[in-house]
Coordinates of C-alpha atoms and ligand atoms in Angstrom, one line a residue:
M1 CA 180.3 -3.9 218.9
S2 CA 182.5 -6.4 220.7
Y3 CA 182.9 -4.0 223.6
P4 CA 180.8 -1.1 225.0
I5 CA 181.6 2.3 223.8
T6 CA 180.8 5.7 225.3
T7 CA 180.6 8.5 222.8
I8 CA 181.4 12.2 223.4
I9 CA 180.2 14.6 220.7
L10 CA 181.8 18.0 220.9
A11 CA 179.2 20.7 220.1
A12 CA 180.1 23.6 222.3
G13 CA 181.8 25.8 219.7
K14 CA 180.3 28.9 218.2
G15 CA 181.4 28.4 214.6
T16 CA 183.2 31.7 214.1
R17 CA 183.8 30.9 210.5
M18 CA 180.1 30.6 209.9
P19 CA 178.3 33.5 211.6
S20 CA 174.7 32.7 212.3
K21 CA 172.0 33.1 215.0
N22 CA 172.4 29.4 215.5
P23 CA 175.4 27.6 217.0
K24 CA 177.3 25.7 214.3
A25 CA 176.1 22.2 215.4
L26 CA 172.6 23.3 214.5
Q27 CA 173.4 24.4 211.0
T28 CA 171.4 22.1 208.8
V29 CA 172.5 19.7 206.1
L30 CA 169.5 18.6 204.0
G31 CA 167.1 19.9 206.6
E32 CA 168.7 18.1 209.6
A33 CA 171.1 19.7 212.1
M34 CA 174.7 18.6 211.7
L35 CA 174.5 17.4 215.3
S36 CA 171.5 15.1 214.3
H37 CA 173.5 13.5 211.6
V38 CA 176.4 12.7 213.9
Y39 CA 174.1 11.8 216.8
S40 CA 172.1 9.3 214.8
V41 CA 175.3 7.6 213.5
A42 CA 176.7 7.5 217.1
Q43 CA 173.5 5.9 218.3
S44 CA 174.0 3.0 215.9
I45 CA 177.3 2.0 217.5
S46 CA 177.1 3.3 221.1
D47 CA 174.9 3.0 224.1
T48 CA 175.8 6.1 225.8
I49 CA 176.2 9.5 224.1
W50 CA 177.3 12.6 225.9
T51 CA 177.0 15.9 224.1
V52 CA 179.2 18.8 225.1
V53 CA 177.4 22.1 224.8
G54 CA 178.5 25.6 225.4
Y55 CA 177.8 28.4 223.0
K56 CA 173.9 28.9 222.9
A57 CA 173.7 25.7 225.0
D58 CA 169.9 26.1 225.5
M59 CA 169.2 26.0 221.8
I60 CA 171.2 22.7 221.5
T61 CA 169.7 21.1 224.6
D62 CA 166.1 22.0 223.4
Y63 CA 167.0 20.6 220.0
L64 CA 168.3 17.3 221.5
A65 CA 165.3 16.9 223.7
K66 CA 162.9 17.5 220.8
N67 CA 164.7 15.3 218.3
H68 CA 166.6 12.7 220.2
G69 CA 164.6 12.4 223.4
E70 CA 164.9 12.7 227.1
K71 CA 168.0 10.5 227.4
A72 CA 169.9 12.8 225.0
L73 CA 168.9 15.8 227.1
Q74 CA 170.1 14.1 230.3
H75 CA 173.4 13.4 228.7
T76 CA 174.5 16.9 227.9
I77 CA 177.6 18.4 229.5
L78 CA 178.1 22.2 229.8
Q79 CA 181.4 23.6 228.8
E80 CA 180.9 27.1 230.1
K81 CA 183.8 28.7 228.4
Q82 CA 184.9 27.3 225.1
L83 CA 188.6 26.9 225.8
G84 CA 189.2 24.3 223.1
T85 CA 188.5 20.8 222.1
G86 CA 190.8 19.4 224.8
H87 CA 189.0 21.4 227.5
A88 CA 185.7 20.2 226.1
V89 CA 186.8 16.6 226.6
Q90 CA 188.1 17.4 230.1
C91 CA 184.6 18.7 231.0
A92 CA 183.1 15.5 229.5
M93 CA 185.4 13.1 231.3
Q94 CA 184.8 14.8 234.6
K95 CA 181.1 13.9 234.2
I96 CA 181.7 10.4 232.7
N97 CA 184.0 9.5 235.6
E98 CA 181.3 10.5 238.1
N99 CA 178.9 8.1 236.3
T100 CA 181.2 5.1 235.8
T101 CA 183.7 3.1 237.7
N102 CA 185.0 1.3 234.7
N103 CA 188.3 2.8 233.7
A104 CA 188.8 0.3 230.9
E105 CA 185.9 1.9 229.0
K106 CA 186.5 2.9 225.4
I107 CA 185.6 6.5 224.6
L108 CA 184.7 7.5 221.0
I109 CA 185.2 11.3 220.4
L110 CA 183.4 12.9 217.5
N111 CA 183.1 16.5 216.4
A112 CA 179.6 17.7 215.7
D113 CA 180.7 19.3 212.4
V114 CA 181.3 16.1 210.5
P115 CA 177.8 15.4 209.2
L116 CA 178.6 12.9 206.5
I117 CA 180.2 10.4 208.9
S118 CA 178.7 6.9 208.5
T119 CA 178.1 3.8 210.7
E120 CA 180.2 1.8 208.2
I121 CA 183.3 4.0 208.7
L122 CA 182.9 4.1 212.5
T123 CA 182.4 0.3 212.7
D124 CA 185.4 -0.3 210.5
F125 CA 187.5 2.1 212.6
I126 CA 186.4 0.6 215.9
T127 CA 187.3 -2.9 214.7
K128 CA 190.7 -1.8 213.5
S129 CA 191.4 0.0 216.7
E130 CA 190.6 -2.8 219.1
K131 CA 194.2 -3.4 220.3
Y132 CA 195.2 0.2 220.6
P133 CA 194.6 2.3 223.7
L134 CA 194.6 5.4 221.5
S135 CA 193.8 5.7 217.8
F136 CA 192.2 8.1 215.4
I137 CA 191.0 8.4 211.8
S138 CA 193.2 10.4 209.4
L139 CA 192.6 11.2 205.7
Y140 CA 194.7 12.5 202.8
L141 CA 193.7 15.9 201.4
P142 CA 195.5 17.7 198.6
D143 CA 194.6 20.9 200.4
A144 CA 195.2 20.4 204.1
K145 CA 193.4 23.7 204.9
S146 CA 192.8 24.2 208.7
Y147 CA 193.0 20.5 209.5
G148 CA 195.5 19.2 212.1
R149 CA 198.5 17.7 210.4
V150 CA 199.4 14.1 211.2
A151 CA 203.2 14.2 211.8
R152 CA 204.8 10.7 211.6
Q153 CA 208.2 10.3 213.1
G154 CA 209.9 10.1 209.7
F155 CA 208.6 13.6 208.9
V156 CA 209.6 15.0 212.3
D157 CA 213.2 13.7 212.0
K158 CA 213.6 15.0 208.4
A159 CA 211.8 18.3 208.7
K160 CA 214.1 19.3 211.6
N161 CA 216.9 19.8 209.2
T162 CA 215.3 20.5 205.8
P163 CA 211.9 21.6 204.7
C164 CA 210.1 18.5 203.4
T165 CA 206.8 16.9 202.3
A166 CA 205.5 13.9 204.1
H167 CA 204.6 11.1 201.7
E168 CA 202.4 8.1 202.0
D169 CA 205.3 5.8 202.5
N170 CA 205.8 7.5 205.8
K171 CA 203.5 4.9 207.5
G172 CA 203.4 3.9 211.2
N173 CA 205.0 5.7 214.1
V174 CA 202.7 8.6 214.5
A175 CA 204.5 11.2 216.5
K176 CA 202.0 14.0 217.1
I177 CA 199.2 16.1 215.5
I178 CA 200.2 19.6 214.7
E179 CA 197.3 22.1 214.4
A180 CA 197.3 24.1 211.1
K181 CA 198.3 27.5 212.6
D182 CA 201.1 26.0 214.6
F183 CA 202.3 23.9 211.7
K184 CA 202.7 27.1 209.6
V185 CA 204.8 28.6 212.3
Q186 CA 206.9 25.6 213.1
Y187 CA 207.4 24.2 209.6
P188 CA 206.9 27.2 207.2
N189 CA 208.2 25.5 204.1
S190 CA 207.1 21.9 204.7
A191 CA 203.9 20.2 203.9
I192 CA 201.8 17.3 205.3
Y193 CA 198.7 16.1 203.4
E194 CA 197.6 13.5 206.0
V195 CA 195.3 15.2 208.3
N196 CA 193.3 14.5 211.5
S197 CA 189.5 13.8 211.0
G198 CA 188.8 14.6 214.7
I199 CA 187.5 11.1 215.4
Y200 CA 189.3 9.3 218.2
L201 CA 188.9 6.1 220.1
V202 CA 190.6 6.2 223.4
D203 CA 190.7 4.2 226.7
A204 CA 189.1 6.3 229.4
Q205 CA 192.2 5.6 231.4
I206 CA 194.5 7.2 228.8
L207 CA 192.2 10.3 228.8
N208 CA 192.3 10.5 232.6
E209 CA 196.1 10.3 232.5
F210 CA 196.9 12.8 229.8
L211 CA 194.1 15.3 229.8
P212 CA 195.5 17.1 232.9
L213 CA 198.7 17.6 231.0
L214 CA 197.3 19.6 228.2
S215 CA 198.5 23.2 227.8
S216 CA 197.2 26.1 226.0
Q217 CA 200.5 27.4 224.8
N218 CA 199.9 27.4 221.1
A219 CA 198.8 29.7 218.3
N220 CA 195.1 29.7 219.4
N221 CA 195.8 29.7 223.2
E222 CA 193.4 26.8 223.4
Y223 CA 193.6 23.4 225.0
Y224 CA 193.8 21.0 222.0
I225 CA 192.6 17.4 222.3
T226 CA 195.0 16.6 219.5
D227 CA 197.9 17.2 221.9
I228 CA 197.2 13.9 223.7
I229 CA 198.7 12.1 220.7
G230 CA 202.1 13.6 221.3
L231 CA 201.9 13.2 225.0
A232 CA 200.9 9.5 224.8
K233 CA 203.6 8.9 222.2
D234 CA 206.3 10.3 224.5
K235 CA 205.2 7.7 227.1
N236 CA 205.4 4.9 224.5
I237 CA 201.6 4.3 224.6
P238 CA 200.8 2.2 221.5
L239 CA 198.8 4.4 219.1
E240 CA 197.8 4.5 215.5
A241 CA 196.2 6.8 212.9
F242 CA 194.0 4.8 210.5
C243 CA 193.9 6.6 207.2
F244 CA 190.5 6.2 205.5
E245 CA 190.0 6.6 201.8
N246 CA 186.5 8.0 201.8
A247 CA 187.7 11.5 202.7
E248 CA 184.4 13.1 201.6
A249 CA 182.6 11.4 204.5
L250 CA 185.1 12.7 207.0
L251 CA 185.2 16.4 206.0
G252 CA 184.6 19.0 208.7
V253 CA 182.1 21.8 208.0
N254 CA 183.5 25.1 209.2
N255 CA 182.2 27.7 206.7
P256 CA 179.3 28.2 204.3
L257 CA 181.2 26.8 201.3
E258 CA 182.0 23.6 203.2
L259 CA 178.4 23.3 204.2
Y260 CA 177.3 23.6 200.6
E261 CA 179.8 20.9 199.6
A262 CA 178.7 18.5 202.3
E263 CA 175.1 19.0 201.3
K264 CA 175.8 18.4 197.7
T265 CA 177.7 15.2 198.4
L266 CA 175.0 13.9 200.7
Q267 CA 172.2 14.8 198.3
Q268 CA 173.9 12.9 195.5
T269 CA 174.5 9.8 197.7
I270 CA 170.9 9.8 199.0
N271 CA 169.2 10.4 195.6
T272 CA 171.4 7.8 193.8
K273 CA 170.4 5.3 196.4
L274 CA 166.7 6.1 196.1
M275 CA 166.8 5.9 192.3
S276 CA 168.6 2.5 192.5
N277 CA 165.9 1.3 194.8
G278 CA 163.2 2.2 192.3
V279 CA 162.2 5.8 193.2
V280 CA 161.7 8.0 190.2
L281 CA 163.3 11.4 190.7
H282 CA 162.8 14.1 188.0
N283 CA 165.4 16.8 188.1
P284 CA 167.2 15.1 191.1
E285 CA 169.7 17.9 191.5
S286 CA 166.9 20.1 192.9
I287 CA 165.4 17.4 195.2
R288 CA 166.6 17.5 198.7
I289 CA 165.8 14.5 200.9
S290 CA 167.2 13.9 204.4
P291 CA 168.8 10.6 205.3
F292 CA 166.0 10.0 207.9
V293 CA 163.2 9.9 205.2
E294 CA 161.8 6.6 203.9
I295 CA 160.5 6.4 200.4
A296 CA 159.1 3.3 198.8
A297 CA 159.9 2.0 195.3
G298 CA 157.4 3.3 192.8
V299 CA 157.1 6.8 194.3
E300 CA 157.6 9.6 191.7
I301 CA 159.0 13.0 192.7
F302 CA 159.4 16.1 190.6
G303 CA 162.0 18.7 191.7
P304 CA 162.5 21.2 193.1
C305 CA 161.2 19.7 196.3
E306 CA 162.3 19.2 199.9
I307 CA 161.4 16.2 202.1
Y308 CA 162.9 16.1 205.6
G309 CA 162.7 14.6 209.1
K310 CA 161.0 11.3 209.7
S311 CA 158.8 11.5 206.6
K312 CA 157.6 8.3 205.0
I313 CA 156.1 8.0 201.6
E314 CA 154.4 4.8 200.4
Q315 CA 154.4 3.3 196.9
Y316 CA 152.9 4.8 193.8
T317 CA 152.5 8.2 195.3
T318 CA 153.4 11.2 193.2
I319 CA 154.8 14.4 194.5
E320 CA 154.9 17.4 192.2
S321 CA 157.4 20.2 192.3
H322 CA 157.8 22.9 195.0
C323 CA 156.5 20.8 197.9
V324 CA 158.1 21.0 201.4
I325 CA 157.4 18.0 203.5
K326 CA 158.6 17.5 207.0
N327 CA 158.0 14.6 209.4
T328 CA 154.9 13.5 207.5
Q329 CA 153.7 10.1 206.6
I330 CA 152.0 9.8 203.2
G331 CA 150.1 6.7 202.1
E332 CA 149.9 4.8 198.8
A333 CA 148.9 6.2 195.5
C334 CA 148.4 9.7 196.6
T335 CA 148.8 12.7 194.3
I336 CA 150.4 15.7 196.0
K337 CA 150.2 18.6 193.6
S338 CA 152.7 21.5 193.4
F339 CA 153.4 24.0 196.3
C340 CA 152.1 21.9 199.2
H341 CA 153.6 22.4 202.7
F342 CA 153.2 19.5 205.2
E343 CA 154.6 19.3 208.7
D344 CA 154.1 16.6 211.4
A345 CA 151.1 15.2 209.6
I346 CA 149.6 11.9 208.5
V347 CA 148.0 11.3 205.1
G348 CA 146.1 8.1 204.2
N349 CA 146.0 6.3 200.9
N350 CA 144.7 7.7 197.6
A351 CA 144.6 11.3 198.8
K352 CA 144.5 14.1 196.2
L353 CA 146.1 17.2 197.8
G354 CA 146.9 20.6 196.5
P355 CA 148.1 22.6 194.7
Y356 CA 148.9 24.9 197.6
A357 CA 147.5 22.7 200.4
R358 CA 149.0 23.1 203.9
L359 CA 149.0 20.5 206.6
R360 CA 150.2 21.7 210.0
P361 CA 151.1 19.6 213.0
Q362 CA 148.6 16.9 214.0
A363 CA 146.6 17.0 210.8
E364 CA 145.5 13.5 210.1
L365 CA 143.8 12.6 206.8
S366 CA 142.1 9.2 206.3
D367 CA 142.0 7.5 202.9
N368 CA 140.6 9.1 199.7
V369 CA 140.6 12.7 201.1
H370 CA 140.7 15.6 198.7
L371 CA 142.1 19.0 199.6
G372 CA 142.3 21.8 197.1
N373 CA 144.1 25.1 196.9
F374 CA 144.7 27.3 199.9
V375 CA 143.3 24.9 202.4
E376 CA 144.9 24.7 205.8
I377 CA 144.4 21.8 208.2
K378 CA 145.7 22.0 211.8
K379 CA 145.3 19.5 214.6
S380 CA 142.3 17.9 212.9
K381 CA 141.2 14.6 211.7
I382 CA 139.5 14.4 208.3
G383 CA 137.5 11.2 207.6
N384 CA 137.4 8.9 204.6
A385 CA 136.6 10.5 201.2
S386 CA 135.9 13.9 202.7
K387 CA 136.6 16.9 200.5
V388 CA 137.8 20.4 201.4
N389 CA 138.5 21.8 198.0
H390 CA 138.9 25.6 198.2
L391 CA 140.1 28.3 200.6
S392 CA 139.3 26.8 204.0
Y393 CA 140.8 26.6 207.4
I394 CA 140.0 23.5 209.6
G395 CA 141.6 23.7 213.0
D396 CA 141.1 21.6 216.2
S397 CA 138.3 19.7 214.4
I398 CA 137.1 16.2 213.8
V399 CA 135.5 15.9 210.4
G400 CA 133.7 12.6 209.6
S401 CA 133.6 10.7 206.3
D402 CA 132.0 11.8 203.1
V403 CA 131.8 15.4 204.3
N404 CA 131.9 18.2 201.7
V405 CA 133.3 21.4 203.0
G406 CA 132.4 24.3 200.7
A407 CA 134.7 27.0 199.5
G408 CA 135.8 29.5 202.1
C409 CA 134.6 27.6 205.2
I410 CA 136.4 28.5 208.4
T411 CA 136.4 26.8 211.8
C412 CA 136.7 29.6 214.4
N413 CA 138.7 27.7 216.9
Y414 CA 140.2 30.5 218.9
D415 CA 138.5 33.2 221.0
G416 CA 141.7 35.1 221.8
R417 CA 142.4 33.1 224.9
N418 CA 141.5 29.4 224.4
K419 CA 141.1 26.9 221.6
F420 CA 137.9 24.9 221.1
Q421 CA 136.8 21.9 219.0
T422 CA 134.5 21.7 216.0
I423 CA 132.9 18.3 215.2
I424 CA 131.5 17.8 211.7
E425 CA 129.8 14.4 211.5
D426 CA 129.6 12.0 208.5
N427 CA 127.9 13.1 205.3
A428 CA 127.5 16.7 206.3
F429 CA 127.4 19.2 203.5
L430 CA 128.7 22.6 204.4
G431 CA 127.8 25.4 201.9
S432 CA 130.3 28.0 200.9
N433 CA 131.7 30.7 203.1
C434 CA 130.4 29.4 206.5
A435 CA 132.0 30.1 209.8
F436 CA 131.8 27.5 212.6
V437 CA 132.2 29.1 216.0
A438 CA 133.7 26.4 218.2
P439 CA 132.8 24.6 220.4
V440 CA 130.2 23.4 218.0
T441 CA 128.9 20.1 216.5
I442 CA 127.3 19.6 213.1
G443 CA 125.2 16.4 213.1
K444 CA 125.2 13.7 210.4
N445 CA 123.7 14.5 207.0
T446 CA 123.2 18.1 208.0
L447 CA 123.1 20.7 205.2
V448 CA 124.5 24.1 206.2
A449 CA 123.4 26.9 204.0
A450 CA 126.0 29.1 202.4
G451 CA 127.1 32.1 204.3
S452 CA 126.0 30.8 207.7
V453 CA 127.7 31.7 210.9
I454 CA 127.0 28.6 213.0
T455 CA 127.2 29.1 216.8
K456 CA 124.9 26.3 218.0
D457 CA 125.0 22.6 217.5
T458 CA 122.8 21.3 214.7
P459 CA 120.9 18.0 215.0
E460 CA 121.2 15.2 212.4
N461 CA 119.4 15.5 209.1
T462 CA 118.6 19.2 209.4
L463 CA 119.0 22.2 207.1
A464 CA 120.8 24.8 209.2
I465 CA 120.6 28.4 208.0
A466 CA 122.2 31.1 210.1
R467 CA 122.1 34.3 208.1
Q468 CA 119.9 37.3 207.5
R469 CA 117.1 36.7 205.0
Q470 CA 117.7 38.6 201.8
T471 CA 115.5 41.7 201.3
N472 CA 115.1 43.1 197.8
L473 CA 114.0 46.7 198.0
K474 CA 112.9 48.9 195.2
K475 CA 115.6 51.3 194.0
R476 CA 114.9 55.0 194.3
Ligands
UD1_1 C1 189.6 20.1 214.8 C2 191.0 19.5 215.2 C3 191.8 19.3 213.9 C4 191.0 18.4 213.0 C5 189.6 19.0 212.7 C6 188.8 18.0 211.9 C7 191.5 20.3 217.4 C8 192.3 21.3 218.2 N1 191.7 20.4 216.1 O1 189.9 21.4 214.3 O2 193.0 18.6 214.3 O3 191.8 18.3 211.8 O4 188.9 19.3 213.9 O5 187.6 18.4 211.5 O6 190.8 19.6 218.0 N2 184.4 22.5 220.3 C9 183.9 22.4 221.6 N3 184.5 23.2 222.6 C10 185.5 24.1 222.3 C11 186.0 24.1 221.0 C12 185.4 23.3 220.0 O7 183.0 21.7 222.0 O8 186.0 24.8 223.2 C13 183.7 21.7 219.3 C14 183.1 22.4 218.1 O9 181.8 22.8 218.4 C15 183.3 21.4 217.0 C16 184.5 20.6 217.4 O10 184.7 20.8 218.8 O11 182.1 20.6 216.9 C17 185.7 20.9 216.6 O12 186.0 22.3 216.8 P1 186.5 23.2 215.5 O13 186.7 24.5 216.0 O14 185.6 23.0 214.4 O15 187.9 22.5 215.3 P2 188.8 22.5 213.9 O16 189.5 23.8 213.9 O17 188.0 22.1 212.8
CA2 CA1 185.8 21.7 212.5

């Protein structure tokens, strides 16, 4: 950007039109909170991002800290009572003014419920807005729904006398934004199809001048940020609404239907881009991939399937249907069979995993690892070419290379109070149905007899048997 921009994201609202245990900003679109979509785009064009939180503020601040880091957490602003978007910006400016002396600063205001917004649109808008102290993005909608109507002077003059419809030729001279409910009261028989996207670029100085003048005398009894347009216009401040054609990317998400529509649009955009880059998607309508995922050309994915977060999949890997993969890196030429669940894990090259394998956080598989059905790996490293093929739990463990873990082996890592580590060294062969009571180490080349409960370390090259000898008694 040619000049520094401070962004304010408004995320304090409850989302009354979308009842949920989560605040609206945390509703997900393709597995990522709407706030994350907006935050990531804001990050690409702005150094400082302030997020206004209010309803269930703790949930949002926790989320920001976890997903966008300490800086995002430190730049949250509490709007204790949600008195409207204008009030939210008032709260933000109070804090921003405390942190800066530069009154010429440009402030970009974004709603958290516009998840399809793109860097391209914002960059274009910022370039167009350079010489205006106040501007915003508008869009044309055949159904203006609950959006604020952009009233240009021509409309205001005409509609005073006769009901009318504002047309495209009504360019320039923005007079004010009229919120949907107020519009219906003030102009019951008129229509405007140019609406406010809720994205504004404003000089800090203009906000500081006009925010104190906002009133809540309107149909919602709220302080509207949109009122600064009319107030600035009355003082002859140069302002403009830039009408963008890509309306889909600017739509607000206020209810479950709009959430569905936003998801569908984004899904189609992402999948089309992946396919044009050489990723093969079978049944793409049922494949949901978040925009933060990286997938190399030559990967093949069968739907239905979900891949979210900062997942990365290298070339020639195949992912069969019904897999859910979050924040997981998968190497080259792996085969991930159906019904696998991976989260916060790392998989090397040439792995064969599943069906029904589960990788939990901090599972790290080296190259050539095989995991079979109903195998769960948590916070463990599995070495090169090791196999855990059936019904096993490996937790808090380090497993060497060329280890064979027999069916039904369990690392007993938890004594009810604390967690302990199991180490299984290279080339060990663990018979079926063994329990390893941690902390415990199995030495290199050790053979553990089936059904053993191992409580003591075993030296290298031994045969460990820890079970009752079988007795065959004569039947009576
Ligand atoms: C808002 C605009 C409307 C515009 C539309 C675009 C106002 C008054 N209206 O309406 O002109 O067409 O967006 O999508 O601004 N929020 C707070 N604190 C509050 C109230 C809301 O932080 O006290 C946040 C919400 O969490 C949300 C954003 O502000 O992220 C917008 O609020 P919302 O209620 O969705 O506004 P709309 O009715 O959609
Ligand atoms: Ca909205």
